[in-house]
Amino acid sequence: MELETFVHGALCYSYSGKCLFSSLAGGRSGNRGRCAQPCRLNYEFGQKQGYPLSMKDMCTAPILQELIESGIDSFKIEGRMKRP
């Protein structure tokens, strides 16, 4: 069996294929590869303001050699389509 792992990009807290937040907030379905990432936005709650849903971006560059030596066959980089 080949092993594959994500090595860089925006993490998502959603269970795969079950996110409705993007489609509800902006009409772009994350389940169809068009996530607008509303979970990464700044929100206000009364007097408080912050990023309560934002996940950190993953960067495994410092441990890439360890991942290679562990036998992983494929490394995936998550990306977002952005204007140039």
XYZ file of C-alpha atoms in Angstrom:
84
model
C 0.000 0.000 0.000
C 1.341 3.438 -0.903
C 1.425 6.098 1.798
C 0.433 9.689 1.104
C 0.544 12.693 3.420
C -0.187 16.388 3.284
C 2.946 18.430 3.903
C 1.982 22.053 3.440
C -1.104 24.224 3.382
C -4.181 25.325 5.242
C -5.574 22.846 7.700
C -9.321 22.273 7.836
C -11.278 21.261 10.914
C -14.087 19.725 8.868
C -14.652 16.028 8.376
C -13.936 15.391 4.698
C -16.889 16.161 2.467
C -19.073 17.405 5.314
C -18.319 21.158 5.441
C -21.285 23.423 4.809
C -19.867 26.615 6.331
C -18.395 27.970 3.095
C -21.551 27.327 1.093
C -23.755 28.880 3.776
C -21.532 31.920 4.340
C -20.578 32.659 0.747
C -22.296 30.290 -1.650
C -19.071 28.441 -2.501
C -19.027 24.775 -1.574
C -15.903 23.437 0.089
C -17.180 19.968 -0.790
C -16.706 20.845 -4.452
C -13.214 22.314 -4.123
C -14.333 25.953 -3.987
C -13.935 26.679 -0.276
C -13.869 30.405 0.536
C -12.314 29.595 3.938
C -14.730 31.655 6.054
C -13.376 29.790 9.082
C -10.148 31.820 8.739
C -11.862 35.202 9.029
C -11.908 37.617 11.936
C -15.223 37.512 13.862
C -16.741 39.674 16.582
C -18.657 38.399 19.623
C -20.035 41.303 21.573
C -16.926 43.150 22.777
C -14.482 40.434 21.699
C -12.857 40.163 18.306
C -10.647 37.364 17.000
C -10.105 34.250 14.903
C -11.864 31.509 16.899
C -12.227 29.036 14.018
C -8.944 29.605 12.205
C -6.589 26.655 11.984
C -2.864 27.131 11.536
C -1.142 26.487 8.240
C 0.890 23.318 8.213
C 4.531 23.448 7.146
C 6.539 20.232 7.441
C 9.666 21.530 5.698
C 11.779 21.144 8.877
C 10.919 17.418 9.117
C 10.688 16.576 5.410
C 13.755 14.307 5.501
C 12.244 12.339 8.401
C 9.014 11.902 6.425
C 10.960 10.630 3.397
C 12.866 8.152 5.551
C 9.613 6.947 7.136
C 8.549 5.509 3.775
C 5.948 7.988 2.576
C 5.465 7.642 -1.191
C 3.591 10.814 -2.061
C 3.599 14.322 -0.579
C 0.624 16.590 -1.248
C 0.650 20.356 -1.070
C -2.715 21.989 -0.467
C -3.179 25.188 -2.365
C -5.757 27.841 -2.999
C -6.470 29.287 -6.396
C -5.717 32.992 -6.112
C -5.402 35.827 -8.546
C -1.784 36.423 -9.696
